Short mmCIF file of C-alpha atoms in Angstrom, two decimals:
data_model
loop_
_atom_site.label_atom_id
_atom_site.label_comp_id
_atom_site.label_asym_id
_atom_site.label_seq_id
_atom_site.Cartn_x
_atom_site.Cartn_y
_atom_site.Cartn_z
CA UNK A 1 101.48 87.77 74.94
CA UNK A 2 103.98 85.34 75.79
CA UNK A 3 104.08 81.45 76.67
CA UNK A 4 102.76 82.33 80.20
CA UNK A 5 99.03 82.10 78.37
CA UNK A 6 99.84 77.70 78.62
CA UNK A 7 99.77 77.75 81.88
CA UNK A 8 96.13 78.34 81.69
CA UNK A 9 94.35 74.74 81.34
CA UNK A 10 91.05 72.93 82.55
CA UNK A 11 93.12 71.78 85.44
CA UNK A 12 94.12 75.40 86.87
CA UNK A 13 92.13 77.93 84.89
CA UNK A 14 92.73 80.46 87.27
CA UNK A 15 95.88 82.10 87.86
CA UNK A 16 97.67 85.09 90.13
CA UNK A 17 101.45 86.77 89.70
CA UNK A 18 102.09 84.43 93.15
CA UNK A 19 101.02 81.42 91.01
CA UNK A 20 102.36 82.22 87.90
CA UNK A 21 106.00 82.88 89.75
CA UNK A 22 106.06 79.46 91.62
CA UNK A 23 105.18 77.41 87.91
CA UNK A 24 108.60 79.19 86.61
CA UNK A 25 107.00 81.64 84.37
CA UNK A 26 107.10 85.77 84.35
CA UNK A 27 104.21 86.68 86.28
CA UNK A 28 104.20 90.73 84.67
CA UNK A 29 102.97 89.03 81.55
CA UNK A 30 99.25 88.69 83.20
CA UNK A 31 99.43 92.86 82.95
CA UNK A 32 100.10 92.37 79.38
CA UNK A 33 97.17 89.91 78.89
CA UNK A 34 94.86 91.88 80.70
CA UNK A 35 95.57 94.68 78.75
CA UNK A 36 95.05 92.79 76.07
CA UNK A 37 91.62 91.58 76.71
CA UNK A 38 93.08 87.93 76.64
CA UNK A 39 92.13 87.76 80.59
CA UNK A 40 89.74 89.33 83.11
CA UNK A 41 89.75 89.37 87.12
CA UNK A 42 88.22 86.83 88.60
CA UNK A 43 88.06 85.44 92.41
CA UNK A 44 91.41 87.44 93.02
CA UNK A 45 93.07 86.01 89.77
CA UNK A 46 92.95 86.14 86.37
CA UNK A 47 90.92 83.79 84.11
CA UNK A 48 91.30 83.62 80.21
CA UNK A 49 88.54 85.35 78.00
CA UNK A 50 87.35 84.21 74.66
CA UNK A 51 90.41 86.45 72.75
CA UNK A 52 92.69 84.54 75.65
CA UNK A 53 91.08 81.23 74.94
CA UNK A 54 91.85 81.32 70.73
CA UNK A 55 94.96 83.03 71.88
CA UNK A 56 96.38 80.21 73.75
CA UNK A 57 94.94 77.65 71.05
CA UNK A 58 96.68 79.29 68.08
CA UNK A 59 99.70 79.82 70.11
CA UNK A 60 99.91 75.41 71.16
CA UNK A 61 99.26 75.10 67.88
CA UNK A 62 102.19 76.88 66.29
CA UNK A 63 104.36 75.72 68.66
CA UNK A 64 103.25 72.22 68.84
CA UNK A 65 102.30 72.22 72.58
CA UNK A 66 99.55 70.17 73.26
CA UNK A 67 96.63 71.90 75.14
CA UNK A 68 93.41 70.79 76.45
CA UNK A 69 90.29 72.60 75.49
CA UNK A 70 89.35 74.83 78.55
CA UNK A 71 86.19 73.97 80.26
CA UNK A 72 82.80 76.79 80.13
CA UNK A 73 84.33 79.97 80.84
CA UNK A 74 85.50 80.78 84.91
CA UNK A 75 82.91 83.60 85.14
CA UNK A 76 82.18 82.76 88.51
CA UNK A 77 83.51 84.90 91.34
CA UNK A 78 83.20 81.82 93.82
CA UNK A 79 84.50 78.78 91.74
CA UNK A 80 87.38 81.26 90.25
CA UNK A 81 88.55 81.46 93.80
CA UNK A 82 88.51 77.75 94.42
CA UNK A 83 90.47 77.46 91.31
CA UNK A 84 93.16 79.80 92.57
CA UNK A 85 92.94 78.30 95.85
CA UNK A 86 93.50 75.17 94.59
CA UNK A 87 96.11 75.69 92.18
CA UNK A 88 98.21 77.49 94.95
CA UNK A 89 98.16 74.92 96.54
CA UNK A 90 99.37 72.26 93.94
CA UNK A 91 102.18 75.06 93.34
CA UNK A 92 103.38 75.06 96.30
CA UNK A 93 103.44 71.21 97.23
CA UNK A 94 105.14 70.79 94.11
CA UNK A 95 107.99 73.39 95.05
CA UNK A 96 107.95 71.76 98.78
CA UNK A 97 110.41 68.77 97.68
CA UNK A 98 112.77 67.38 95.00
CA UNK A 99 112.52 63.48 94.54
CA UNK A 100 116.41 62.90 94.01
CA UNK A 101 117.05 59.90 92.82
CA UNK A 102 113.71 59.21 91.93
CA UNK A 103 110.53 60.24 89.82
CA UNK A 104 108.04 62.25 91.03
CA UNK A 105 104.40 61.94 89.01
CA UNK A 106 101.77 64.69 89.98
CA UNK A 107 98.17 64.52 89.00
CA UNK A 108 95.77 67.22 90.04
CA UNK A 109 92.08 66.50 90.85
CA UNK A 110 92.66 62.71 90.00
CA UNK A 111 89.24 60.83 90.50
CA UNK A 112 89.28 57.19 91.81
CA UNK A 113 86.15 54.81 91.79
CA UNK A 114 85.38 53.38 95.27
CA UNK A 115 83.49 50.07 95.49
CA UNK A 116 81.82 49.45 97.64
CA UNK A 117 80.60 53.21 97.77
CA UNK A 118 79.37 53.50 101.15
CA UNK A 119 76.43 56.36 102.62
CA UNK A 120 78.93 59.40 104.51
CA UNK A 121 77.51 58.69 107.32
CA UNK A 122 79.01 54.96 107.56
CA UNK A 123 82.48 55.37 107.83
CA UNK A 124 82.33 56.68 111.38
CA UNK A 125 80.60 57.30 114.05
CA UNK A 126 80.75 59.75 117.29
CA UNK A 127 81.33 58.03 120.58
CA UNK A 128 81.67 61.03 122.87
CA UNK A 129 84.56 63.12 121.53
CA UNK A 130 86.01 59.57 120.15
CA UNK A 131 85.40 58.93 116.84
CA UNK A 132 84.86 55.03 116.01
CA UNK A 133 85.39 53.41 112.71
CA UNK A 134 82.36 51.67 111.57
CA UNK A 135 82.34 51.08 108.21
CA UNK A 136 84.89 48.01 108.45
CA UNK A 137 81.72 46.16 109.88
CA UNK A 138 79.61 47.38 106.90
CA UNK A 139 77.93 43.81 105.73
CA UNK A 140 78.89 44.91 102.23
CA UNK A 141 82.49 45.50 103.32
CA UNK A 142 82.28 42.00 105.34
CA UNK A 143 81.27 40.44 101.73
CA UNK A 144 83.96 41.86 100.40
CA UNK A 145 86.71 40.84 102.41
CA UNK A 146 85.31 37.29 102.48
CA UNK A 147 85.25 37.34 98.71
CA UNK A 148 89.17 38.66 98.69
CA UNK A 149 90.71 37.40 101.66
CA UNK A 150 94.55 37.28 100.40
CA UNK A 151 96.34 40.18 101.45
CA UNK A 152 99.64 40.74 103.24
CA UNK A 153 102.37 38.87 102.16
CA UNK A 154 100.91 35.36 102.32
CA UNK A 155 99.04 36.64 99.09
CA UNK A 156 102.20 37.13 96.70
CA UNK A 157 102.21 34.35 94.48
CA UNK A 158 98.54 34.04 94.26
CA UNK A 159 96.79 35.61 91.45
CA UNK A 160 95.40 38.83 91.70
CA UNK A 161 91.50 39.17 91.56
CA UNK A 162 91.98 42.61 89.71
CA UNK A 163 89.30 44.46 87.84
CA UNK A 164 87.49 41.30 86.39
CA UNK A 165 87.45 40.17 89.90
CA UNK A 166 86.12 42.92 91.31
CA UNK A 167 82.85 43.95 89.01
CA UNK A 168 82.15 40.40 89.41
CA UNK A 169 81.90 40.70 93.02
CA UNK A 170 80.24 44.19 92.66
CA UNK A 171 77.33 42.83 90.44
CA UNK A 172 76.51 39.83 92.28
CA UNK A 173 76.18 41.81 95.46
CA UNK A 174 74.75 45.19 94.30
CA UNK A 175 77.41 46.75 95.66
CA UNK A 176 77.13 50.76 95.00
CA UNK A 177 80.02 52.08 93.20
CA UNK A 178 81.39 55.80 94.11
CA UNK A 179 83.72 57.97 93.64
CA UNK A 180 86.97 59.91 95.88
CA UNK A 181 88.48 63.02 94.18
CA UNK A 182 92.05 63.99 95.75
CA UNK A 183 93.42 67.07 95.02
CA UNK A 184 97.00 66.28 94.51
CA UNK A 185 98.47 62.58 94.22
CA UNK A 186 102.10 61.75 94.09
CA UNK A 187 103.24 58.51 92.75
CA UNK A 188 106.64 58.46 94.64
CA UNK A 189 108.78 56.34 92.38
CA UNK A 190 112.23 56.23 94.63
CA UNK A 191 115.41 54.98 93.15
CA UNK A 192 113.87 54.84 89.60
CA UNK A 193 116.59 53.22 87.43
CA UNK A 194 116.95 50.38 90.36
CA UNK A 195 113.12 49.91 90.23
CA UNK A 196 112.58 49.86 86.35
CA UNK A 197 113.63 46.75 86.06
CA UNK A 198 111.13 44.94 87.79
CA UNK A 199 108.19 43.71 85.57
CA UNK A 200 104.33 45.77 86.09
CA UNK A 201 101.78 43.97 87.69
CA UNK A 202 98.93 43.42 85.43
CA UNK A 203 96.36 43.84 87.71
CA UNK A 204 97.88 47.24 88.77
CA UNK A 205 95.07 49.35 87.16
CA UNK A 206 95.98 52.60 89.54
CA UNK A 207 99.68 52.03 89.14
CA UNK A 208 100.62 51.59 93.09
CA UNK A 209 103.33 49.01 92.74
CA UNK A 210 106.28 50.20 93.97
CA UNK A 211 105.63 53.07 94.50
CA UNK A 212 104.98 55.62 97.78
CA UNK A 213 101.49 57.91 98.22
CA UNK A 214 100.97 61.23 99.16
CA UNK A 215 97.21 62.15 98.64
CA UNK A 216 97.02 65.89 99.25
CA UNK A 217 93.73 67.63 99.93
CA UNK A 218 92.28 71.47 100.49
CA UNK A 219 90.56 71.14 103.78
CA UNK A 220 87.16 73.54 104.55
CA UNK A 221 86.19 75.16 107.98
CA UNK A 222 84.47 72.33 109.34
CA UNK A 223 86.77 68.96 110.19
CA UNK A 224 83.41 66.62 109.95
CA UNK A 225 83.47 66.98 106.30
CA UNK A 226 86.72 64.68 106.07
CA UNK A 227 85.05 61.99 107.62
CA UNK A 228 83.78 60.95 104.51
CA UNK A 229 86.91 61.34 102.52
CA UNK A 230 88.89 59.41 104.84
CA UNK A 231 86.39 56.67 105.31
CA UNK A 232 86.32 56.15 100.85
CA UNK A 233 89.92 56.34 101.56
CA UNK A 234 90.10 53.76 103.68
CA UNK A 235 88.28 51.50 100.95
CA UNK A 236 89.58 52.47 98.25
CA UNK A 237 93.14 51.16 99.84
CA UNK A 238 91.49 48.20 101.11
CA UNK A 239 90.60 47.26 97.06
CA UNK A 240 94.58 48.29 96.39
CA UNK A 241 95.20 45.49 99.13
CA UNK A 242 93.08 42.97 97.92
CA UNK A 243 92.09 42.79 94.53
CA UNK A 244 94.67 45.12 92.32
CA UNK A 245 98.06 44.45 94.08
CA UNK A 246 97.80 42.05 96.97
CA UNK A 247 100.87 41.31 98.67
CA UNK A 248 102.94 44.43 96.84
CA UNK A 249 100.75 47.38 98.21
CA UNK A 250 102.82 47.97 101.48
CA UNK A 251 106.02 46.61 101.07
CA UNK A 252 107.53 46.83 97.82
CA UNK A 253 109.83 44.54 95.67
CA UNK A 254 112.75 45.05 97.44
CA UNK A 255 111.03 44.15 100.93
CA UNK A 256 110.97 48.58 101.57
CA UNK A 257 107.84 50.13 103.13
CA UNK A 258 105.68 51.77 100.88
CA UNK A 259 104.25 54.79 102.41
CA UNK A 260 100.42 56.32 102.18
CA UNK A 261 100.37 59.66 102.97
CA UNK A 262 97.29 61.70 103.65
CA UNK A 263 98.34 65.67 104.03
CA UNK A 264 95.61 68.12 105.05
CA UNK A 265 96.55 71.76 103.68
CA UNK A 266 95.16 74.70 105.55
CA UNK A 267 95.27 78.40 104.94
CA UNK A 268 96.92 79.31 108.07
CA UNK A 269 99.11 77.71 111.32
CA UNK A 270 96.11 78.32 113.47
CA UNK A 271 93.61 76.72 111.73
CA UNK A 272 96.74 73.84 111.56
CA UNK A 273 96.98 73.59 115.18
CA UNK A 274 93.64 73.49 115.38
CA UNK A 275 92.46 71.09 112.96
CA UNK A 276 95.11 68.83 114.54
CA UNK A 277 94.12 68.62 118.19
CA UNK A 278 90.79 68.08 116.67
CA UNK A 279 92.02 65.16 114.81
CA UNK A 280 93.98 63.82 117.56
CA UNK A 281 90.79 64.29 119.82
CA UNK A 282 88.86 62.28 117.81
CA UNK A 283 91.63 59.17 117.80
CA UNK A 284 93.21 56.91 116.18
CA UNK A 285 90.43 55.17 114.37
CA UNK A 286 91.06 57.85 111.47
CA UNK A 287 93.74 55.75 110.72
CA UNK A 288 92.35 51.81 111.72
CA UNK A 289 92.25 49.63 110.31
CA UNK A 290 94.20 50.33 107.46
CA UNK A 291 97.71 50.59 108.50
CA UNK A 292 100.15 51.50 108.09
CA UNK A 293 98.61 54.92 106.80
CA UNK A 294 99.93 58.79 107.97
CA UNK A 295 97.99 61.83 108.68
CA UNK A 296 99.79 64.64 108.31
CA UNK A 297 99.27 68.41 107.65
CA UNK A 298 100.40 71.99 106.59
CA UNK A 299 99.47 75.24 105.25
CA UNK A 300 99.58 77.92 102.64
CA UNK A 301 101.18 79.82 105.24
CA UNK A 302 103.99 77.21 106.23
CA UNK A 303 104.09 76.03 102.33
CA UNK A 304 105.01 79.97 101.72
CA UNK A 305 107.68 80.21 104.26
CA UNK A 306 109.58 77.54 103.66
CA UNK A 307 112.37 79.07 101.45
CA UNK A 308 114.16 75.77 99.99
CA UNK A 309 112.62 72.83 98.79
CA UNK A 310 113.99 69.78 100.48
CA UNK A 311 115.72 66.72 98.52
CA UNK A 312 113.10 63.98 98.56
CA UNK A 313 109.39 63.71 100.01
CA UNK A 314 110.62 61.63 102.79
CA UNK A 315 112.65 64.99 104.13
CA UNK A 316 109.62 66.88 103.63
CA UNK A 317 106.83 65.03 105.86
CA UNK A 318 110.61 64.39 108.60
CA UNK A 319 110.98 68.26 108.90
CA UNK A 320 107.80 70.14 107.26
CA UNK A 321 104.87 68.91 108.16
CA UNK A 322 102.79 68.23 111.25
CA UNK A 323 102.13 64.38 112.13
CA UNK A 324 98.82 64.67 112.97
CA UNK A 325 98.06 60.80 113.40
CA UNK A 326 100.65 58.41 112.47
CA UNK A 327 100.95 54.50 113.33
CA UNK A 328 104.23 54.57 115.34
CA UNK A 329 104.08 57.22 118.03
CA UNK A 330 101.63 58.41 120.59
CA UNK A 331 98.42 60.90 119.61
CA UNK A 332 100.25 63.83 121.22
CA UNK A 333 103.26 63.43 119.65
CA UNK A 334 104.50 66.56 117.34
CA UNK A 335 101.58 68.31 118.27
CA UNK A 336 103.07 71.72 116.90
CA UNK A 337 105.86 70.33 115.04
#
């Protein structure tokens, strides 16, 4: 056994040699293990078994590496596979870019309340082959921008509703709270040492200021089921806007664009293509009202190919991704690029 048994965690309990290789580590030590009877084969990986579990906690222990307890066992064929497929994934965004100059801060399956928490079926609606943003006329969303109206620059100076703010509002109206789970988040933190020296923002409970977004998600077969992603989305930047950082959430400090990113990871370049005409079919209401936000993709199979990483994020979605809907350039544009 060596250190490779750390990598297993309750946010990737499921590892492969191609996984194992992209974190750094040896990947023929998961023979070893298996041997061992410190893993087992699961969903076309390896999960730890009770031997691998103690294992890995005497092992943090005597070398002072802190380490999660692991979650119920991964006996499942099905969720072991989602675990793999998932920490692929994270992997291989990870390896994608450098942030030179800058700090990069990863979270994996990071869970962010949504307020109001809207039914799926109210962030959009079908017109034709259009799809039409409707959850901006919600009468609970309507209350809530009346409540918080400052936003944009004309709201720097003014004080920031924040948290308190915000479960007052929530109480008074009844408004359902929710939750939006992303996959991968990046906190972009660009020109660090330059940015360091500006004071927090109080109210910044998420920690957005001054910083850029990529939200990263594992998309299924069927395109309908981002709808209601991107609609809590939506809200959940509309509260960044509004109540925790009003007047800092798209332009930064230094009077710089702060970017939101939304990438949609695929297996494969077909079911890229395809997922973006979709997308592009159904318009640019994905991306309405909340600009300036980007909807871009890629895919285990492009991740996999490309054989360098490049020097910051903003290189990556340039060259390596597909701009699927973005708020500067026509729907067609990049449509295989």
């Amino acid at each position: 056994m060596g250190s490779s048994i750390l990598l297993f965690s309750p946010e990737f309990p499921c590892w492969d040699e191609e996984t194992v290789r992209l974190a750094g580590d040896d990947p023929s030590s998961l023979a070893g293990m298996l041997e061992n009877g410190e893993l087992a084969r699961r969903g076309g990986g390896y999960v730890l078994t009770p031997k691998g579990e103690a294992a890995r906690r005497e092992l943090a222990r005597s070398t002072g590496v802190p380490a999660a307890d692991m979650d119920a066992p991964t006996d499942d064929e099905a969720r072991a596979r989602r675990a793999l497929e998932h920490n692929r994934m994270c992997q291989l965004l990870d390896r994608a870019f450098r942030q030179q100059w800058g700090v990069k801060e990863v979270t994996h399956r990071e869970t962010f309340p949504v307020v109001p928490c809207l039914p799926d079926d109210r962030y959009f609606a079908f017109e034709g082959e259009r799809v039409r943003a409707i959850w901006s006329q919600h009468p609970l969303v309507e209350s809530f921008t009346e409540a918080f109206p400052n936003w944009g620059v004309g709201a720097r100076g003014l004080p920031a509703p924040g948290q308190a703010g915000l479960d007052a509002w929530a109480k008074e109206n009844a408004a359902p709270a929710g939750t939006l789970t992303i996959d991968f988040v990046l906190r972009s933190r660009y020109d660090f040492n330059h940015y360091k020296g500006f004071e927090p923002m109080a109210s910044d409970r998420f920690g957005f200021y001054n910083v850029d977004l990529l939200f990263a998600v594992k998309c299924g077969d069927d395109p309908r089921e981002l709808l209601p992603l991107i609609g809590r989305l939506h809200v959940f930047l509309m509260e960044q806007r509004r109540v925790y950082v009003p007047g800092w959430y798209d332009l930064d400090a230094e009077e710089q664009e702060d970017w939101t990113l939304l990438a949609l990871v695929t297996d494969a370049e077909a079911q890229l293509a395809e997922l973006t005409a979709t997308l592009r079919r159904w318009g640019r209401d994905l991306i309405e009202p909340c600009r300036p936000f980007y909807i871009l993709g890629t895919s285990i199979e492009r991740l996999r190919a490309q054989k360098e990483p490049k020097d910051t994020l903003y290189d990556w979605f340039q060259e390596e991704t597909v701009r699927i809907l973005r708020p500067d350039v026509d729907d067609q544009e990049d449509l295989l690029g």
